Amino acid sequence: MSTIISPSLLSANFYNLEEDIQMINNSEADWLHIDVMDGVFVPNISFGFPVIESFQSKCNKPLDVHLMIVEPDKYVERFAKAGAAIINVHYEACTHLHRTIQNIKAQGVKAAVTLNPHTPICLLEDIISDLDMVLLMSVNPGYGGQKFIPQTVEKVRALKEMVERKNLSTIIEVDGGVNLQTGQELVSAGADALVAGNFVFKSENPLETIAQLKKL
Ligand code: DX5
Ligand code: ZN
């Protein structure tokens, strides 16, 4: 199976989102990654419902929504209504993670848990069979364009081992500092899906860059 590519809208041109959404529609990208930041869970604020709703009907790729917010339960229903196909919540932001996951699934949306770089894979042992996807952060969340944390490759390997040991089909996605080189290392270690922000949107030919990532 080819690598799932989820370009991160955070690095798009917000003055002309229409152009970037059209590029995504015409590209080989599988999903569109949407980074929602609240200024509390992470030291940055991005965008919310009005922005997502404004392009939701124009984007023909499933929306892979990454919630970098505290108390995500409060907003799961609204993100589902805004068009999310996948909702990623942070392990570190959920006290009652099992309830949150059931809440996401009840909306008919795929459920994913995201781990910060310092959060160990073993904490997923008792929840992974309920998940459609795990998103591993390979940078500290909050900003695009940061440097890849190399220990992530080992985490991907350990997570792949857990998925296989339990005979699951959980998707492994990685987010932060992805380019052709880090992307190749991640895919070789067992990653199924790659998020890429700056590497796609700041490249000279984003369509071609997506096509190259897709071949990893
Ligand atoms: C970081 C976000 C990422 C970010 C990735 O907090 O979760 O999705 O947009 O950007 P790059 O690929 O530029 O590191
Ligand atoms: Zn993200």
Coordinates of N, CA and C and ligand atoms in Angstrom, one line a residue:
M1 N 0.8 -1.2 0.0 CA 0.0 0.0 0.0 C 0.9 1.3 0.0
S2 N 0.5 2.3 -0.8 CA 1.3 3.5 -0.8 C 1.1 4.3 0.4
T3 N 2.1 5.2 0.7 CA 2.0 6.0 1.9 C 0.9 7.0 1.8
I4 N 0.2 7.1 2.9 CA -0.9 8.1 3.0 C -0.3 9.5 3.2
I5 N -0.6 10.5 2.4 CA 0.0 11.8 2.6 C -1.1 12.8 3.0
S6 N -0.8 13.5 4.1 CA -1.8 14.5 4.7 C -1.1 15.9 4.8
P7 N -1.1 16.7 3.8 CA -0.5 18.0 3.9 C -1.2 18.9 4.9
S8 N -0.3 19.6 5.7 CA -0.9 20.4 6.8 C -1.2 21.8 6.3
L9 N -2.5 22.2 6.5 CA -2.9 23.5 6.0 C -2.3 24.7 6.7
L10 N -1.7 24.4 7.9 CA -1.1 25.4 8.7 C 0.0 26.2 7.9
S11 N 0.6 25.5 7.0 CA 1.7 26.2 6.2 C 1.1 26.8 4.9
A12 N -0.2 26.8 4.7 CA -0.8 27.3 3.5 C -0.8 28.8 3.5
N13 N -1.2 29.4 2.3 CA -1.3 30.9 2.2 C -2.7 31.3 2.6
F14 N -2.8 31.9 3.9 CA -4.2 32.2 4.4 C -4.8 33.4 3.7
Y15 N -4.0 34.1 2.9 CA -4.6 35.2 2.1 C -5.3 34.7 0.9
N16 N -4.9 33.5 0.5 CA -5.6 32.9 -0.7 C -5.7 31.4 -0.5
L17 N -6.6 31.0 0.5 CA -6.8 29.6 0.8 C -7.4 28.8 -0.4
E18 N -8.2 29.5 -1.1 CA -8.9 28.8 -2.2 C -7.9 28.2 -3.2
E19 N -6.8 28.9 -3.5 CA -5.8 28.4 -4.4 C -5.2 27.1 -3.8
D20 N -4.9 27.2 -2.5 CA -4.2 26.0 -1.9 C -5.1 24.8 -1.8
I21 N -6.4 25.1 -1.5 CA -7.4 24.0 -1.5 C -7.5 23.3 -2.8
Q22 N -7.6 24.2 -3.9 CA -7.6 23.6 -5.3 C -6.4 22.8 -5.6
M23 N -5.2 23.3 -5.1 CA -4.0 22.5 -5.3 C -4.1 21.1 -4.7
I24 N -4.6 21.1 -3.4 CA -4.8 19.8 -2.7 C -5.8 18.9 -3.5
N25 N -6.9 19.5 -3.9 CA -7.9 18.8 -4.7 C -7.3 18.1 -5.9
N26 N -6.4 18.8 -6.6 CA -5.8 18.3 -7.8 C -4.6 17.4 -7.6
S27 N -4.2 17.3 -6.3 CA -3.0 16.5 -6.0 C -3.2 15.1 -5.7
E28 N -2.1 14.3 -5.4 CA -2.3 12.9 -5.0 C -2.4 12.8 -3.5
A29 N -2.6 14.0 -2.8 CA -2.8 13.9 -1.3 C -4.0 13.0 -1.0
D30 N -3.9 12.3 0.1 CA -5.0 11.5 0.5 C -6.0 12.2 1.4
W31 N -5.4 13.0 2.4 CA -6.2 13.7 3.4 C -5.7 15.2 3.4
L32 N -6.4 16.0 4.1 CA -5.9 17.4 4.4 C -5.8 17.5 5.9
H33 N -4.6 17.8 6.4 CA -4.4 17.9 7.9 C -4.7 19.3 8.4
I34 N -5.6 19.3 9.4 CA -6.1 20.6 9.9 C -5.6 20.7 11.4
D35 N -4.7 21.7 11.7 CA -4.2 21.9 13.0 C -4.9 23.0 13.8
V36 N -5.6 22.5 14.8 CA -6.4 23.5 15.6 C -5.7 23.7 17.0
M37 N -5.3 24.9 17.2 CA -4.5 25.3 18.5 C -5.3 26.3 19.3
D38 N -5.2 26.1 20.6 CA -6.1 26.9 21.5 C -5.3 28.0 22.3
G39 N -3.9 28.0 22.2 CA -3.2 28.9 23.0 C -3.0 28.5 24.5
V40 N -3.6 27.3 24.8 CA -3.5 26.8 26.2 C -2.7 25.5 26.2
F41 N -3.2 24.5 25.4 CA -2.5 23.3 25.3 C -1.1 23.4 24.6
V42 N -1.1 24.3 23.6 CA 0.1 24.7 22.9 C 0.3 26.2 22.9
P43 N 1.5 26.7 22.8 CA 1.8 28.1 22.9 C 1.5 28.8 21.6
N44 N 0.4 28.6 20.9 CA 0.1 29.2 19.7 C -1.4 29.1 19.4
I45 N -2.0 30.0 18.7 CA -3.4 29.9 18.3 C -3.5 29.9 16.8
S46 N -4.3 28.9 16.3 CA -4.4 28.8 14.8 C -5.7 29.3 14.3
F47 N -6.6 28.4 14.1 CA -7.9 28.8 13.5 C -9.0 27.8 14.0
G48 N -10.2 28.1 13.8 CA -11.3 27.2 14.3 C -12.4 27.0 13.4
F49 N -13.7 26.9 13.9 CA -14.8 26.5 13.1 C -15.1 27.3 11.9
P50 N -15.1 28.7 11.9 CA -15.5 29.4 10.7 C -14.6 29.2 9.6
V51 N -13.3 29.0 9.8 CA -12.3 28.8 8.8 C -12.6 27.4 8.2
I52 N -12.7 26.4 9.0 CA -12.9 25.0 8.5 C -14.2 24.9 7.7
E53 N -15.3 25.5 8.3 CA -16.6 25.5 7.6 C -16.5 26.2 6.2
S54 N -15.6 27.2 6.1 CA -15.6 28.0 4.9 C -15.1 27.2 3.7
F55 N -14.2 26.2 4.0 CA -13.7 25.4 2.8 C -14.1 24.0 2.8
Q56 N -14.8 23.5 3.9 CA -15.2 22.1 4.0 C -15.8 21.5 2.8
S57 N -16.8 22.3 2.2 CA -17.5 21.8 1.1 C -16.7 21.9 -0.2
K58 N -15.6 22.7 -0.2 CA -14.8 22.9 -1.4 C -13.7 21.9 -1.5
C59 N -13.4 21.2 -0.4 CA -12.2 20.3 -0.3 C -12.7 18.9 -0.5
N60 N -12.1 18.2 -1.6 CA -12.6 16.9 -1.9 C -11.8 15.8 -1.2
K61 N -10.9 16.2 -0.2 CA -10.1 15.2 0.5 C -10.7 15.1 2.0
P62 N -10.6 13.9 2.6 CA -11.1 13.8 4.0 C -10.3 14.7 4.9
L63 N -10.9 15.3 5.9 CA -10.2 16.2 6.8 C -9.7 15.5 8.0
D64 N -8.4 15.5 8.2 CA -7.7 14.8 9.3 C -7.4 15.9 10.3
V65 N -8.3 16.0 11.3 CA -8.3 17.2 12.2 C -7.5 16.9 13.5
H66 N -6.5 17.7 13.7 CA -5.5 17.5 14.9 C -5.9 18.5 15.9
L67 N -6.5 18.1 17.0 CA -6.9 19.1 18.0 C -5.8 19.2 19.1
M68 N -5.1 20.4 19.0 CA -4.1 20.7 20.1 C -4.8 21.7 21.0
I69 N -5.8 21.1 21.7 CA -6.6 21.9 22.6 C -6.9 21.1 23.9
V70 N -7.2 21.9 25.0 CA -7.6 21.2 26.2 C -9.1 20.9 26.1
E71 N -9.5 20.0 26.9 CA -11.0 19.6 26.9 C -11.6 19.4 25.5
P72 N -10.9 18.5 24.7 CA -11.5 18.3 23.4 C -12.9 17.8 23.3
D73 N -13.3 17.1 24.4 CA -14.7 16.5 24.4 C -15.7 17.5 24.2
K74 N -15.5 18.7 24.6 CA -16.5 19.8 24.5 C -16.8 20.1 23.0
Y75 N -15.8 19.8 22.2 CA -15.9 20.3 20.8 C -16.0 19.2 19.7
V76 N -16.0 17.9 20.2 CA -16.0 16.8 19.2 C -17.2 16.9 18.3
E77 N -18.4 17.1 18.8 CA -19.6 17.2 18.0 C -19.5 18.3 16.9
R78 N -19.0 19.4 17.3 CA -18.9 20.5 16.4 C -17.9 20.3 15.3
F79 N -16.8 19.6 15.6 CA -15.8 19.3 14.6 C -16.3 18.3 13.7
A80 N -17.1 17.3 14.2 CA -17.7 16.3 13.3 C -18.7 17.0 12.3
K81 N -19.5 18.0 12.9 CA -20.4 18.7 12.0 C -19.7 19.6 11.0
A82 N -18.5 20.1 11.4 CA -17.7 20.9 10.5 C -17.1 20.1 9.4
G83 N -17.2 18.8 9.4 CA -16.7 18.0 8.3 C -15.5 17.1 8.6
A84 N -15.1 17.0 9.9 CA -13.9 16.1 10.2 C -14.2 14.7 9.8
A85 N -13.2 14.0 9.1 CA -13.4 12.6 8.9 C -12.6 11.8 9.9
I86 N -11.5 12.4 10.4 CA -10.7 11.8 11.5 C -10.6 12.9 12.6
I87 N -10.7 12.6 13.8 CA -10.4 13.5 14.9 C -9.3 12.9 15.8
N88 N -8.2 13.7 15.8 CA -7.0 13.3 16.6 C -7.0 14.1 17.9
V89 N -7.1 13.4 19.1 CA -7.0 14.1 20.4 C -5.7 13.8 21.0
H90 N -5.1 14.7 21.8 CA -3.8 14.4 22.5 C -4.1 13.6 23.7
Y91 N -3.2 12.5 23.9 CA -3.2 11.7 25.1 C -3.1 12.6 26.3
E92 N -2.2 13.6 26.2 CA -1.9 14.5 27.3 C -3.0 15.4 27.7
A93 N -4.0 15.5 26.8 CA -5.1 16.5 27.1 C -6.4 15.8 27.5
C94 N -6.4 14.4 27.7 CA -7.6 13.7 27.9 C -7.5 12.9 29.2
T95 N -8.3 13.3 30.2 CA -8.3 12.5 31.5 C -9.0 11.2 31.3
H96 N -10.1 11.3 30.6 CA -11.0 10.1 30.4 C -10.9 9.7 28.9
L97 N -9.7 9.3 28.5 CA -9.5 9.0 27.1 C -10.4 8.1 26.4
H98 N -10.8 7.0 27.2 CA -11.7 6.0 26.6 C -13.0 6.6 26.3
R99 N -13.5 7.4 27.2 CA -14.8 8.1 27.0 C -14.7 9.1 25.7
T100 N -13.6 9.8 25.6 CA -13.4 10.7 24.5 C -13.5 9.9 23.2
I101 N -12.8 8.8 23.2 CA -12.7 8.0 21.9 C -14.1 7.5 21.6
Q102 N -14.9 7.0 22.5 CA -16.2 6.6 22.3 C -17.1 7.7 21.7
N103 N -16.9 8.9 22.3 CA -17.6 10.1 21.9 C -17.3 10.4 20.4
I104 N -16.1 10.3 20.0 CA -15.7 10.6 18.6 C -16.4 9.6 17.7
K105 N -16.3 8.3 18.1 CA -16.9 7.3 17.3 C -18.4 7.4 17.1
A106 N -19.0 7.8 18.2 CA -20.5 8.0 18.2 C -20.9 9.0 17.2
Q107 N -20.0 9.9 16.8 CA -20.3 10.9 15.8 C -20.1 10.4 14.3
G108 N -19.7 9.1 14.2 CA -19.4 8.5 12.9 C -18.1 9.0 12.3
V109 N -17.2 9.4 13.2 CA -15.9 9.9 12.8 C -14.8 9.0 13.2
K110 N -13.7 8.8 12.5 CA -12.6 8.0 12.9 C -11.8 8.6 14.0
A111 N -11.4 7.7 15.0 CA -10.8 8.2 16.2 C -9.3 8.0 16.3
A112 N -8.5 9.0 16.6 CA -7.1 8.8 16.7 C -6.6 9.5 18.0
V113 N -5.5 8.9 18.5 CA -4.8 9.5 19.7 C -3.4 10.0 19.3
T114 N -3.1 11.2 19.7 CA -1.8 11.8 19.4 C -0.9 11.8 20.6
L115 N 0.4 11.4 20.4 CA 1.4 11.4 21.5 C 2.4 12.5 21.3
N116 N 2.6 13.3 22.3 CA 3.8 14.3 22.2 C 5.1 13.5 22.2
P117 N 6.2 14.2 21.8 CA 7.5 13.5 21.7 C 7.9 12.8 23.0
H118 N 7.5 13.3 24.2 CA 8.0 12.7 25.4 C 7.1 11.6 26.0
T119 N 6.0 11.4 25.3 CA 5.0 10.4 25.8 C 5.2 9.0 25.3
P120 N 5.5 8.0 26.1 CA 5.8 6.7 25.6 C 4.7 5.9 25.0
I121 N 5.1 5.1 24.0 CA 4.1 4.2 23.3 C 3.4 3.3 24.3
C122 N 4.1 2.8 25.3 CA 3.5 1.8 26.2 C 2.1 2.2 26.8
L123 N 1.9 3.6 26.9 CA 0.7 4.1 27.5 C -0.5 3.8 26.6
L124 N -0.3 3.3 25.4 CA -1.4 3.0 24.5 C -1.9 1.6 24.6
E125 N -1.2 0.7 25.4 CA -1.5 -0.7 25.5 C -3.0 -1.0 25.7
D126 N -3.7 -0.3 26.6 CA -5.0 -0.6 26.9 C -6.1 0.2 26.1
I127 N -5.6 1.0 25.2 CA -6.6 1.8 24.4 C -6.5 1.5 22.9
I128 N -5.3 1.0 22.5 CA -5.0 1.0 21.0 C -6.1 0.2 20.2
S129 N -6.7 -0.9 20.8 CA -7.6 -1.7 20.0 C -8.9 -0.9 19.8
D130 N -9.1 0.2 20.4 CA -10.3 1.1 20.2 C -10.0 2.2 19.1
L131 N -8.7 2.3 18.7 CA -8.3 3.4 17.8 C -8.3 3.0 16.3
D132 N -8.6 4.0 15.5 CA -8.4 3.8 14.1 C -7.0 4.2 13.7
M133 N -6.4 5.2 14.5 CA -5.1 5.7 14.1 C -4.4 6.2 15.4
V134 N -3.0 6.1 15.3 CA -2.2 6.8 16.3 C -1.3 7.8 15.6
L135 N -1.3 9.1 16.1 CA -0.5 10.1 15.5 C 0.7 10.4 16.4
L136 N 1.9 10.1 15.9 CA 3.1 10.4 16.7 C 3.6 11.8 16.4
M137 N 3.8 12.7 17.4 CA 4.4 14.0 17.1 C 6.0 13.8 17.0
S138 N 6.5 14.3 15.9 CA 8.0 14.3 15.7 C 8.6 15.7 15.9
V139 N 7.8 16.6 16.4 CA 8.2 17.9 16.9 C 7.3 18.2 18.1
N140 N 7.7 19.2 18.9 CA 6.7 19.6 20.0 C 5.6 20.4 19.3
P141 N 4.4 20.1 19.5 CA 3.3 20.7 18.8 C 3.2 22.2 19.0
G142 N 2.7 22.9 18.0 CA 2.5 24.4 18.2 C 2.9 25.2 17.0
Y143 N 3.9 24.7 16.2 CA 4.4 25.5 15.1 C 4.8 24.5 13.9
G144 N 4.6 25.1 12.7 CA 5.1 24.4 11.5 C 6.6 24.7 11.4
G145 N 7.3 24.0 10.5 CA 8.7 24.3 10.2 C 9.7 24.0 11.2
Q146 N 9.4 23.1 12.2 CA 10.4 22.8 13.2 C 11.3 21.6 12.7
K147 N 12.3 21.4 13.5 CA 13.3 20.3 13.2 C 12.8 19.0 13.7
F148 N 12.9 18.0 12.9 CA 12.4 16.6 13.2 C 13.2 16.1 14.4
I149 N 12.5 15.4 15.3 CA 13.1 14.8 16.5 C 13.4 13.3 16.1
P150 N 14.7 12.9 16.0 CA 15.1 11.6 15.4 C 14.6 10.4 16.2
Q151 N 14.4 10.6 17.5 CA 14.0 9.4 18.3 C 12.6 8.9 17.9
T152 N 11.9 9.7 17.1 CA 10.5 9.3 16.6 C 10.6 8.0 15.8
V153 N 11.7 7.8 15.1 CA 11.8 6.6 14.2 C 11.7 5.4 15.1
E154 N 12.4 5.4 16.3 CA 12.3 4.2 17.2 C 10.9 4.0 17.7
K155 N 10.2 5.2 18.0 CA 8.9 5.1 18.5 C 7.9 4.5 17.4
V156 N 8.2 4.8 16.2 CA 7.4 4.2 15.1 C 7.6 2.7 15.1
R157 N 8.8 2.3 15.3 CA 9.1 0.8 15.3 C 8.4 0.1 16.4
A158 N 8.5 0.7 17.6 CA 7.9 0.1 18.8 C 6.3 0.1 18.6
L159 N 5.8 1.1 18.0 CA 4.3 1.1 17.8 C 3.9 0.1 16.8
K160 N 4.7 0.0 15.7 CA 4.4 -1.0 14.7 C 4.4 -2.4 15.3
E161 N 5.3 -2.6 16.2 CA 5.5 -3.9 16.9 C 4.2 -4.2 17.7
M162 N 3.7 -3.2 18.4 CA 2.5 -3.3 19.2 C 1.3 -3.6 18.4
V163 N 1.2 -2.9 17.3 CA 0.0 -3.1 16.3 C 0.0 -4.5 15.8
E164 N 1.2 -5.0 15.4 CA 1.3 -6.4 14.8 C 1.1 -7.4 15.9
R165 N 1.7 -7.2 17.1 CA 1.5 -8.2 18.2 C 0.0 -8.4 18.5
K166 N -0.7 -7.3 18.5 CA -2.1 -7.4 18.8 C -3.0 -7.7 17.6
N167 N -2.4 -7.9 16.5 CA -3.1 -8.2 15.2 C -4.1 -7.2 14.9
L168 N -3.7 -5.9 14.9 CA -4.6 -4.8 14.6 C -4.3 -4.2 13.3
S169 N -5.1 -3.2 12.8 CA -4.8 -2.6 11.6 C -4.7 -1.0 11.8
T170 N -4.4 -0.7 13.0 CA -4.3 0.8 13.4 C -3.3 1.5 12.5
I171 N -3.7 2.6 11.9 CA -2.8 3.4 11.1 C -1.8 4.2 12.0
I172 N -0.6 4.2 11.5 CA 0.5 5.0 12.2 C 0.8 6.2 11.4
E173 N 0.5 7.4 12.0 CA 0.7 8.6 11.3 C 1.8 9.4 12.1
V174 N 2.6 10.2 11.3 CA 3.7 11.0 12.0 C 3.6 12.4 11.5
D175 N 3.8 13.4 12.4 CA 3.6 14.8 12.2 C 4.7 15.7 12.7
G176 N 5.4 16.4 11.8 CA 6.4 17.4 12.2 C 7.8 17.1 11.6
G177 N 8.2 18.1 10.8 CA 9.6 18.0 10.2 C 9.7 16.9 9.2
V178 N 8.6 16.6 8.5 CA 8.7 15.5 7.5 C 9.2 16.1 6.2
N179 N 10.2 15.4 5.6 CA 10.6 15.7 4.3 C 10.9 14.4 3.6
L180 N 11.6 14.4 2.4 CA 11.8 13.1 1.8 C 12.7 12.2 2.6
Q181 N 13.7 12.8 3.2 CA 14.6 12.0 4.0 C 14.0 11.4 5.3
T182 N 13.5 12.3 6.1 CA 12.8 11.8 7.4 C 11.6 10.9 7.0
G183 N 10.9 11.3 6.0 CA 9.8 10.5 5.5 C 10.2 9.1 5.2
Q184 N 11.3 8.9 4.5 CA 11.8 7.6 4.1 C 12.1 6.8 5.3
E185 N 12.8 7.4 6.3 CA 13.1 6.7 7.5 C 11.9 6.2 8.3
L186 N 10.9 7.1 8.3 CA 9.6 6.8 9.0 C 8.9 5.6 8.4
V187 N 8.8 5.7 7.0 CA 8.1 4.7 6.3 C 8.8 3.3 6.5
S188 N 10.1 3.3 6.4 CA 10.9 2.1 6.6 C 10.7 1.5 8.0
A189 N 10.4 2.4 9.0 CA 10.2 1.9 10.4 C 8.8 1.4 10.6
G190 N 7.9 1.8 9.6 CA 6.5 1.3 9.8 C 5.4 2.3 9.7
A191 N 5.8 3.6 9.4 CA 4.7 4.6 9.3 C 3.8 4.4 8.1
D192 N 2.5 4.6 8.3 CA 1.6 4.4 7.2 C 1.2 5.8 6.6
A193 N 1.3 6.8 7.4 CA 0.8 8.1 7.0 C 1.7 9.2 7.4
L194 N 1.9 10.2 6.6 CA 2.9 11.3 6.9 C 2.1 12.6 6.7
V195 N 2.3 13.5 7.8 CA 1.8 14.9 7.7 C 3.0 15.7 7.2
A196 N 2.8 16.7 6.3 CA 3.9 17.5 5.8 C 3.3 18.9 5.6
G197 N 3.9 19.9 6.3 CA 3.4 21.3 6.2 C 4.3 22.1 5.3
N198 N 5.4 22.6 5.9 CA 6.3 23.5 5.2 C 6.9 22.8 4.0
F199 N 7.2 21.5 4.1 CA 7.9 20.8 3.0 C 7.0 20.8 1.7
V200 N 5.7 20.8 1.9 CA 4.8 20.8 0.8 C 4.5 22.3 0.4
F201 N 4.0 23.1 1.3 CA 3.5 24.4 0.9 C 4.6 25.4 0.6
K202 N 5.8 25.2 1.1 CA 6.8 26.2 0.8 C 7.7 25.7 -0.3
S203 N 7.4 24.6 -0.9 CA 8.2 24.1 -2.0 C 7.8 24.8 -3.3
E204 N 8.7 24.7 -4.3 CA 8.4 25.4 -5.6 C 7.2 24.8 -6.3
N205 N 7.1 23.5 -6.2 CA 6.1 22.8 -6.9 C 5.3 21.8 -6.0
P206 N 4.4 22.3 -5.2 CA 3.7 21.5 -4.2 C 3.1 20.2 -4.7
L207 N 2.6 20.3 -5.9 CA 2.0 19.0 -6.5 C 3.0 18.0 -6.7
E208 N 4.2 18.4 -7.2 CA 5.3 17.4 -7.4 C 5.8 16.9 -6.1
T209 N 5.9 17.8 -5.1 CA 6.4 17.4 -3.8 C 5.5 16.3 -3.1
I210 N 4.2 16.6 -3.3 CA 3.2 15.6 -2.8 C 3.4 14.2 -3.5
A211 N 3.6 14.3 -4.8 CA 3.8 13.1 -5.6 C 5.0 12.3 -5.2
Q212 N 6.1 13.1 -4.8 CA 7.3 12.4 -4.4 C 7.1 11.8 -3.0
L213 N 6.4 12.5 -2.1 CA 6.2 11.9 -0.8 C 5.3 10.6 -0.9
K214 N 4.4 10.7 -1.8 CA 3.5 9.6 -2.0 C 4.2 8.3 -2.4
K215 N 5.4 8.5 -3.1 CA 6.2 7.3 -3.5 C 7.0 6.6 -2.5
L216 N 7.1 7.3 -1.3 CA 8.0 6.7 -0.2 C 7.5 5.4 0.3
Ligands
DX5_1 C1 2.7 21.2 14.6 C2 1.5 20.7 13.7 C3 2.0 20.2 12.4 C4 2.7 21.2 11.5 C5 3.7 20.4 10.7 O1 2.2 21.5 15.8 O2 0.8 19.7 14.4 O3 0.9 19.5 11.7 O4 1.8 21.9 10.7 O5 4.4 21.3 10.0 P1 5.9 20.9 9.3 O6 5.6 19.7 8.4 O7 6.3 22.1 8.7 O8 6.8 20.5 10.5
ZN2 ZN -0.6 18.5 13.1

